[in-house]
Amino acid sequence: MTFPPPAPAAIAAQQNPPATPEWAKDAVWYQIFPERFRNGARQSNPRPEDIGEVPFTGWRVSPWGMDWYARDDWEQPHAANFWTTVFQRRFGGDLVGVREQLPYLQQLGVNALYFNPIFWAPSLHKYDAIALHHIDPTLGPDRDGDLRALAAANETEDPATWIWTAADRYFLDLVAEAHARGMKVILDGVFNHSGTGCFAFQDVRRLGPKSRYADWYQISEWRAGGTFAYASWDGAGTLPNFGRDAETLNPGIKQYLFAITRRWMDPSGAGWPAEGVDGWRLDVAYCVPHGFWREWHAYARGINPEVYTTAEIVGPAQDWLRPDEFSAVMNYEWTYPTLSFFTPHPQAIGAAEFQQRINTLHARHEPGTVHILQNLLDSHDTGRVLTMLESTCPPFSGWDEYFHWAKAANNPGLVTRQPGTRAKQALKLAVAWQFAGPGAPMIYYGTEVGMWGANDPCCRQPMLWSDIVYDDEAHGYHGPLPQATPRRPDGELLAYYQRWIALRHAESALRRGSFRWLPTPNEHTVIFARELGDTAIVCAINKGDHATALPAWPGARDLWHGKPAPTAVKPHSFVLLRLPTGVFSQ
């Protein structure tokens, strides 16, 4: 077989590539859930056979603008139970739609894109891969042609047998165009498990212990009749775990994961990583042995020393953020105190506790690492931030309570309708902290135009676009709403995000500067400074109902309004100031 060899340890040691690539300090991330972002190739819309289960009678691709808690015609016989049909919905989002909207993303100002899984898989989320060496045909421009080509290719795990489909090539063209627009691209790598439809798992089902893929999975018992027992990430058998020991993954699956890493990072095989993706987000990284991550990172950094890798870690992450492992994490440890401070809940934490929790987080990591952690307010695995704030979420200390509280089925008090002014104002203050504070801001698609929703699957609704007509929101999770509400993108919120992104790009101190808290007079206000060279920027955020007086800094300018600094921060507002050189050293 012609697997690409891992980077030799001697070469890796000589290069000593940094775990914290410089470009990531300037990143403003945008997370795209492809099936729900934009439909650009209706000829490739999913069909029943693509879903992996026989859908319901009359099933069709759902209208993009449908009221989320309403039911399409094929769902009506099951209207009493939202959960019976919602995971079978497809709206037809694809990479063609993403590429069409690169101008929108550029106008927004983001310069780093994170794609949820785009590899061949039957689910809407695609964490259940059939194969990791192909883009899903329904996400490309020619579903039918790709499926015919794949059926005729007789591929194995050997890269020498792999073809390039239209979807594969289209994705690489998308990457090239994103790069031309100054955007980096990272992919979601699911290296802990596959779906049961994976070519390797299907071979094990056919051949049992004689399959050459038998060690690719955690098989605990071979049974009579051709069945076998195996471990799965979900515990239900639908996401079988890859084989491993205490230190690393088994050799066969490890070589396959190395091969697909090179395929997408250096697609021509000519040692030109600029043609490929710029990094990876690694799903449930905490489930995979550290030994594998060290080997894989040496290999990936041998391909591209500036590769960015971010782990899904939902708790303290210092054990994964090491020189020979991950660059960053999806920074949920930042999300918990941020929501806990900015929520309108009467028991929201105060400034002192907020500062202490942020200090504890920063103390775990090197300053360079802090600059590139992905600070997020919501994601595909959480309730939309506007829904959390509209529902006056309580303070959160960790993942379990945060994750489950926003599930519509778990929380009868969750407000799933369109959020109001108070939630939007709280979001604006959280965004001010997200963009003025240390770390790389990450926007979940649609948050910038005011999208709302409970946790999965309701946080994965179709993107709001100005050129699409949407049904009014007339239904909630518990039934019809008293009054229907129009749905459209929030242009004012979009402009607010654009302004903050532009300021962050313009002010290097907000991206790379040191960070320190300044004294605050009350528990409703936080004041902090970002300093780089001769530049000092101060941000004061007041979530309280009364104005907060500011220190008198002679010569300070209001960066947001372009005028002399005010003497106080108004209620539910912020101030962003540039201070004269040397103010803090006087």
mmCIF file of N, CA and C in Angstrom, residues 242-315:
data_model
loop_
_atom_site.group_PDB
_atom_site.id
_atom_site.type_symbol
_atom_site.label_atom_id
_atom_site.label_comp_id
_atom_site.label_asym_id
_atom_site.label_seq_id
_atom_site.Cartn_x
_atom_site.Cartn_y
_atom_site.Cartn_z
ATOM 1 N N PHE A 242 -13.400 3.786 17.074
ATOM 2 C CA PHE A 242 -12.219 3.232 16.435
ATOM 3 C C PHE A 242 -11.393 2.455 17.461
ATOM 4 N N GLY A 243 -10.680 1.441 16.974
ATOM 5 C CA GLY A 243 -9.886 0.589 17.847
ATOM 6 C C GLY A 243 -8.687 1.319 18.430
ATOM 7 N N ARG A 244 -8.299 0.932 19.633
ATOM 8 C CA ARG A 244 -7.237 1.630 20.356
ATOM 9 C C ARG A 244 -6.739 0.802 21.513
ATOM 10 N N ASP A 245 -5.590 1.222 22.036
ATOM 11 C CA ASP A 245 -5.157 0.759 23.339
ATOM 12 C C ASP A 245 -5.081 1.988 24.230
ATOM 13 N N ALA A 246 -4.430 1.866 25.363
ATOM 14 C CA ALA A 246 -4.407 2.994 26.296
ATOM 15 C C ALA A 246 -3.605 4.176 25.770
ATOM 16 N N GLU A 247 -2.718 3.920 24.797
ATOM 17 C CA GLU A 247 -1.792 4.954 24.342
ATOM 18 C C GLU A 247 -2.189 5.614 23.028
ATOM 19 N N THR A 248 -2.742 4.827 22.092
ATOM 20 C CA THR A 248 -2.980 5.377 20.765
ATOM 21 C C THR A 248 -4.028 4.557 20.032
ATOM 22 N N LEU A 249 -4.387 4.975 18.839
ATOM 23 C CA LEU A 249 -5.304 4.205 18.008
ATOM 24 C C LEU A 249 -4.561 3.058 17.341
ATOM 25 N N ASN A 250 -5.315 2.061 16.912
ATOM 26 C CA ASN A 250 -4.711 0.895 16.276
ATOM 27 C C ASN A 250 -4.075 1.266 14.934
ATOM 28 N N PRO A 251 -3.084 0.498 14.488
ATOM 29 C CA PRO A 251 -2.300 0.893 13.307
ATOM 30 C C PRO A 251 -3.113 1.133 12.046
ATOM 31 N N GLY A 252 -4.111 0.286 11.748
ATOM 32 C CA GLY A 252 -4.855 0.429 10.507
ATOM 33 C C GLY A 252 -5.627 1.729 10.435
ATOM 34 N N ILE A 253 -6.391 2.031 11.471
ATOM 35 C CA ILE A 253 -7.180 3.247 11.445
ATOM 36 C C ILE A 253 -6.274 4.467 11.563
ATOM 37 N N LYS A 254 -5.179 4.349 12.279
ATOM 38 C CA LYS A 254 -4.233 5.455 12.392
ATOM 39 C C LYS A 254 -3.675 5.822 11.013
ATOM 40 N N GLN A 255 -3.277 4.819 10.233
ATOM 41 C CA GLN A 255 -2.739 5.098 8.906
ATOM 42 C C GLN A 255 -3.792 5.750 8.011
ATOM 43 N N TYR A 256 -5.033 5.305 8.140
ATOM 44 C CA TYR A 256 -6.104 5.918 7.341
ATOM 45 C C TYR A 256 -6.290 7.381 7.729
ATOM 46 N N LEU A 257 -6.284 7.683 9.014
ATOM 47 C CA LEU A 257 -6.463 9.063 9.455
ATOM 48 C C LEU A 257 -5.279 9.928 9.041
ATOM 49 N N PHE A 258 -4.071 9.375 9.058
ATOM 50 C CA PHE A 258 -2.917 10.114 8.540
ATOM 51 C C PHE A 258 -3.110 10.398 7.051
ATOM 52 N N ALA A 259 -3.601 9.413 6.316
ATOM 53 C CA ALA A 259 -3.765 9.570 4.867
ATOM 54 C C ALA A 259 -4.789 10.646 4.529
ATOM 55 N N ILE A 260 -5.901 10.661 5.250
ATOM 56 C CA ILE A 260 -6.907 11.686 4.924
ATOM 57 C C ILE A 260 -6.440 13.058 5.402
ATOM 58 N N THR A 261 -5.611 13.101 6.427
ATOM 59 C CA THR A 261 -5.037 14.372 6.861
ATOM 60 C C THR A 261 -4.195 14.975 5.743
ATOM 61 N N ARG A 262 -3.343 14.170 5.144
ATOM 62 C CA ARG A 262 -2.529 14.673 4.028
ATOM 63 C C ARG A 262 -3.397 15.023 2.825
ATOM 64 N N ARG A 263 -4.409 14.226 2.559
ATOM 65 C CA ARG A 263 -5.258 14.471 1.388
ATOM 66 C C ARG A 263 -5.853 15.875 1.419
ATOM 67 N N TRP A 264 -6.316 16.303 2.585
ATOM 68 C CA TRP A 264 -6.995 17.596 2.671
ATOM 69 C C TRP A 264 -6.051 18.743 3.015
ATOM 70 N N MET A 265 -4.863 18.442 3.561
ATOM 71 C CA MET A 265 -3.896 19.493 3.856
ATOM 72 C C MET A 265 -2.923 19.748 2.700
ATOM 73 N N ASP A 266 -2.647 18.712 1.909
ATOM 74 C CA ASP A 266 -1.722 18.830 0.777
ATOM 75 C C ASP A 266 -2.307 18.032 -0.381
ATOM 76 N N PRO A 267 -3.411 18.499 -0.950
ATOM 77 C CA PRO A 267 -4.180 17.678 -1.883
ATOM 78 C C PRO A 267 -3.415 17.250 -3.129
ATOM 79 N N SER A 268 -2.473 18.047 -3.607
ATOM 80 C CA SER A 268 -1.712 17.639 -4.789
ATOM 81 C C SER A 268 -0.610 16.658 -4.443
ATOM 82 N N GLY A 269 -0.286 16.554 -3.141
ATOM 83 C CA GLY A 269 0.811 15.685 -2.737
ATOM 84 C C GLY A 269 2.172 16.236 -3.086
ATOM 85 N N ALA A 270 2.225 17.502 -3.476
ATOM 86 C CA ALA A 270 3.480 18.102 -3.937
ATOM 87 C C ALA A 270 4.171 18.927 -2.862
ATOM 88 N N GLY A 271 3.654 18.851 -1.629
ATOM 89 C CA GLY A 271 4.259 19.634 -0.565
ATOM 90 C C GLY A 271 3.871 21.094 -0.592
ATOM 91 N N TRP A 272 2.668 21.380 -1.085
ATOM 92 C CA TRP A 272 2.153 22.750 -1.169
ATOM 93 C C TRP A 272 0.934 22.883 -0.257
ATOM 94 N N PRO A 273 1.138 23.044 1.034
ATOM 95 C CA PRO A 273 -0.007 23.093 1.960
ATOM 96 C C PRO A 273 -0.927 24.280 1.726
ATOM 97 N N ALA A 274 -0.469 25.306 1.009
ATOM 98 C CA ALA A 274 -1.351 26.441 0.726
ATOM 99 C C ALA A 274 -2.551 26.025 -0.103
ATOM 100 N N GLU A 275 -2.481 24.867 -0.779
ATOM 101 C CA GLU A 275 -3.607 24.380 -1.569
ATOM 102 C C GLU A 275 -4.666 23.706 -0.716
ATOM 103 N N GLY A 276 -4.315 23.384 0.522
ATOM 104 C CA GLY A 276 -5.225 22.618 1.361
ATOM 105 C C GLY A 276 -5.785 23.421 2.515
ATOM 106 N N VAL A 277 -6.420 22.717 3.438
ATOM 107 C CA VAL A 277 -7.019 23.376 4.595
ATOM 108 C C VAL A 277 -5.925 23.821 5.557
ATOM 109 N N ASP A 278 -6.272 24.783 6.390
ATOM 110 C CA ASP A 278 -5.312 25.409 7.291
ATOM 111 C C ASP A 278 -5.333 24.811 8.692
ATOM 112 N N GLY A 279 -6.225 23.868 8.918
ATOM 113 C CA GLY A 279 -6.277 23.273 10.239
ATOM 114 C C GLY A 279 -7.490 22.399 10.430
ATOM 115 N N TRP A 280 -7.681 22.007 11.689
ATOM 116 C CA TRP A 280 -8.705 21.035 12.043
ATOM 117 C C TRP A 280 -9.323 21.395 13.381
ATOM 118 N N ARG A 281 -10.607 21.152 13.477
ATOM 119 C CA ARG A 281 -11.293 21.087 14.763
ATOM 120 C C ARG A 281 -11.535 19.612 14.997
ATOM 121 N N LEU A 282 -11.105 19.085 16.147
ATOM 122 C CA LEU A 282 -11.175 17.655 16.394
ATOM 123 C C LEU A 282 -12.292 17.329 17.373
ATOM 124 N N ASP A 283 -13.245 16.572 16.873
ATOM 125 C CA ASP A 283 -14.445 16.218 17.620
ATOM 126 C C ASP A 283 -14.101 15.332 18.815
ATOM 127 N N VAL A 284 -14.816 15.516 19.906
ATOM 128 C CA VAL A 284 -14.655 14.757 21.160
ATOM 129 C C VAL A 284 -13.196 14.351 21.376
ATOM 130 N N ALA A 285 -12.312 15.341 21.307
ATOM 131 C CA ALA A 285 -10.874 15.063 21.414
ATOM 132 C C ALA A 285 -10.522 14.399 22.733
ATOM 133 N N TYR A 286 -11.295 14.653 23.764
ATOM 134 C CA TYR A 286 -11.032 14.084 25.084
ATOM 135 C C TYR A 286 -11.236 12.574 25.130
ATOM 136 N N CYS A 287 -11.868 12.013 24.096
ATOM 137 C CA CYS A 287 -12.107 10.570 24.056
ATOM 138 C C CYS A 287 -10.949 9.793 23.435
ATOM 139 N N VAL A 288 -10.044 10.477 22.765
ATOM 140 C CA VAL A 288 -8.972 9.836 22.004
ATOM 141 C C VAL A 288 -7.680 9.887 22.815
ATOM 142 N N PRO A 289 -6.884 8.813 22.833
ATOM 143 C CA PRO A 289 -5.662 8.802 23.648
ATOM 144 C C PRO A 289 -4.685 9.915 23.261
ATOM 145 N N HIS A 290 -4.017 10.432 24.276
ATOM 146 C CA HIS A 290 -3.045 11.497 24.041
ATOM 147 C C HIS A 290 -1.924 11.054 23.107
ATOM 148 N N GLY A 291 -1.530 9.781 23.189
ATOM 149 C CA GLY A 291 -0.449 9.303 22.336
ATOM 150 C C GLY A 291 -0.770 9.470 20.861
ATOM 151 N N PHE A 292 -2.031 9.219 20.496
ATOM 152 C CA PHE A 292 -2.407 9.419 19.100
ATOM 153 C C PHE A 292 -2.308 10.891 18.722
ATOM 154 N N TRP A 293 -2.801 11.764 19.603
ATOM 155 C CA TRP A 293 -2.765 13.192 19.266
ATOM 156 C C TRP A 293 -1.338 13.676 19.090
ATOM 157 N N ARG A 294 -0.402 13.181 19.890
ATOM 158 C CA ARG A 294 0.991 13.600 19.724
ATOM 159 C C ARG A 294 1.541 13.128 18.380
ATOM 160 N N GLU A 295 1.262 11.890 18.015
ATOM 161 C CA GLU A 295 1.711 11.379 16.722
ATOM 162 C C GLU A 295 1.064 12.160 15.573
ATOM 163 N N TRP A 296 -0.222 12.377 15.686
ATOM 164 C CA TRP A 296 -0.944 13.049 14.605
ATOM 165 C C TRP A 296 -0.489 14.496 14.456
ATOM 166 N N HIS A 297 -0.261 15.180 15.569
ATOM 167 C CA HIS A 297 0.191 16.561 15.471
ATOM 168 C C HIS A 297 1.573 16.649 14.843
ATOM 169 N N ALA A 298 2.470 15.739 15.173
ATOM 170 C CA ALA A 298 3.782 15.738 14.530
ATOM 171 C C ALA A 298 3.626 15.562 13.028
ATOM 172 N N TYR A 299 2.721 14.690 12.642
ATOM 173 C CA TYR A 299 2.487 14.449 11.222
ATOM 174 C C TYR A 299 1.890 15.684 10.542
ATOM 175 N N ALA A 300 0.847 16.251 11.138
ATOM 176 C CA ALA A 300 0.184 17.416 10.535
ATOM 177 C C ALA A 300 1.128 18.613 10.464
ATOM 178 N N ARG A 301 1.909 18.828 11.521
ATOM 179 C CA ARG A 301 2.832 19.967 11.505
ATOM 180 C C ARG A 301 4.011 19.721 10.570
ATOM 181 N N GLY A 302 4.283 18.457 10.261
ATOM 182 C CA GLY A 302 5.264 18.159 9.240
ATOM 183 C C GLY A 302 4.777 18.549 7.854
ATOM 184 N N ILE A 303 3.462 18.509 7.650
ATOM 185 C CA ILE A 303 2.878 18.947 6.375
ATOM 186 C C ILE A 303 2.828 20.466 6.305
ATOM 187 N N ASN A 304 2.352 21.083 7.392
ATOM 188 C CA ASN A 304 2.213 22.537 7.448
ATOM 189 C C ASN A 304 2.541 22.999 8.866
ATOM 190 N N PRO A 305 3.720 23.578 9.079
ATOM 191 C CA PRO A 305 4.094 23.997 10.434
ATOM 192 C C PRO A 305 3.145 25.021 11.050
ATOM 193 N N GLU A 306 2.349 25.698 10.213
ATOM 194 C CA GLU A 306 1.427 26.709 10.717
ATOM 195 C C GLU A 306 0.002 26.170 10.867
ATOM 196 N N VAL A 307 -0.157 24.852 10.894
ATOM 197 C CA VAL A 307 -1.487 24.275 11.028
ATOM 198 C C VAL A 307 -2.089 24.663 12.381
ATOM 199 N N TYR A 308 -3.394 24.940 12.367
ATOM 200 C CA TYR A 308 -4.128 25.294 13.585
ATOM 201 C C TYR A 308 -5.020 24.121 13.946
ATOM 202 N N THR A 309 -4.910 23.663 15.185
ATOM 203 C CA THR A 309 -5.753 22.555 15.633
ATOM 204 C C THR A 309 -6.481 22.977 16.897
ATOM 205 N N THR A 310 -7.782 22.769 16.898
ATOM 206 C CA THR A 310 -8.596 23.159 18.046
ATOM 207 C C THR A 310 -9.433 21.969 18.481
ATOM 208 N N ALA A 311 -9.434 21.712 19.761
ATOM 209 C CA ALA A 311 -10.057 20.511 20.306
ATOM 210 C C ALA A 311 -11.422 20.829 20.899
ATOM 211 N N GLU A 312 -12.321 19.870 20.761
ATOM 212 C CA GLU A 312 -13.583 19.960 21.504
ATOM 213 C C GLU A 312 -13.323 19.435 22.907
ATOM 214 N N ILE A 313 -13.098 20.355 23.814
ATOM 215 C CA ILE A 313 -12.909 20.051 25.230
ATOM 216 C C ILE A 313 -13.892 20.938 25.982
ATOM 217 N N VAL A 314 -14.763 20.363 26.782
ATOM 218 C CA VAL A 314 -15.818 21.163 27.405
ATOM 219 C C VAL A 314 -15.509 21.531 28.847
ATOM 220 N N GLY A 315 -14.335 21.130 29.340
ATOM 221 C CA GLY A 315 -13.904 21.481 30.682
ATOM 222 C C GLY A 315 -12.507 22.073 30.627
#
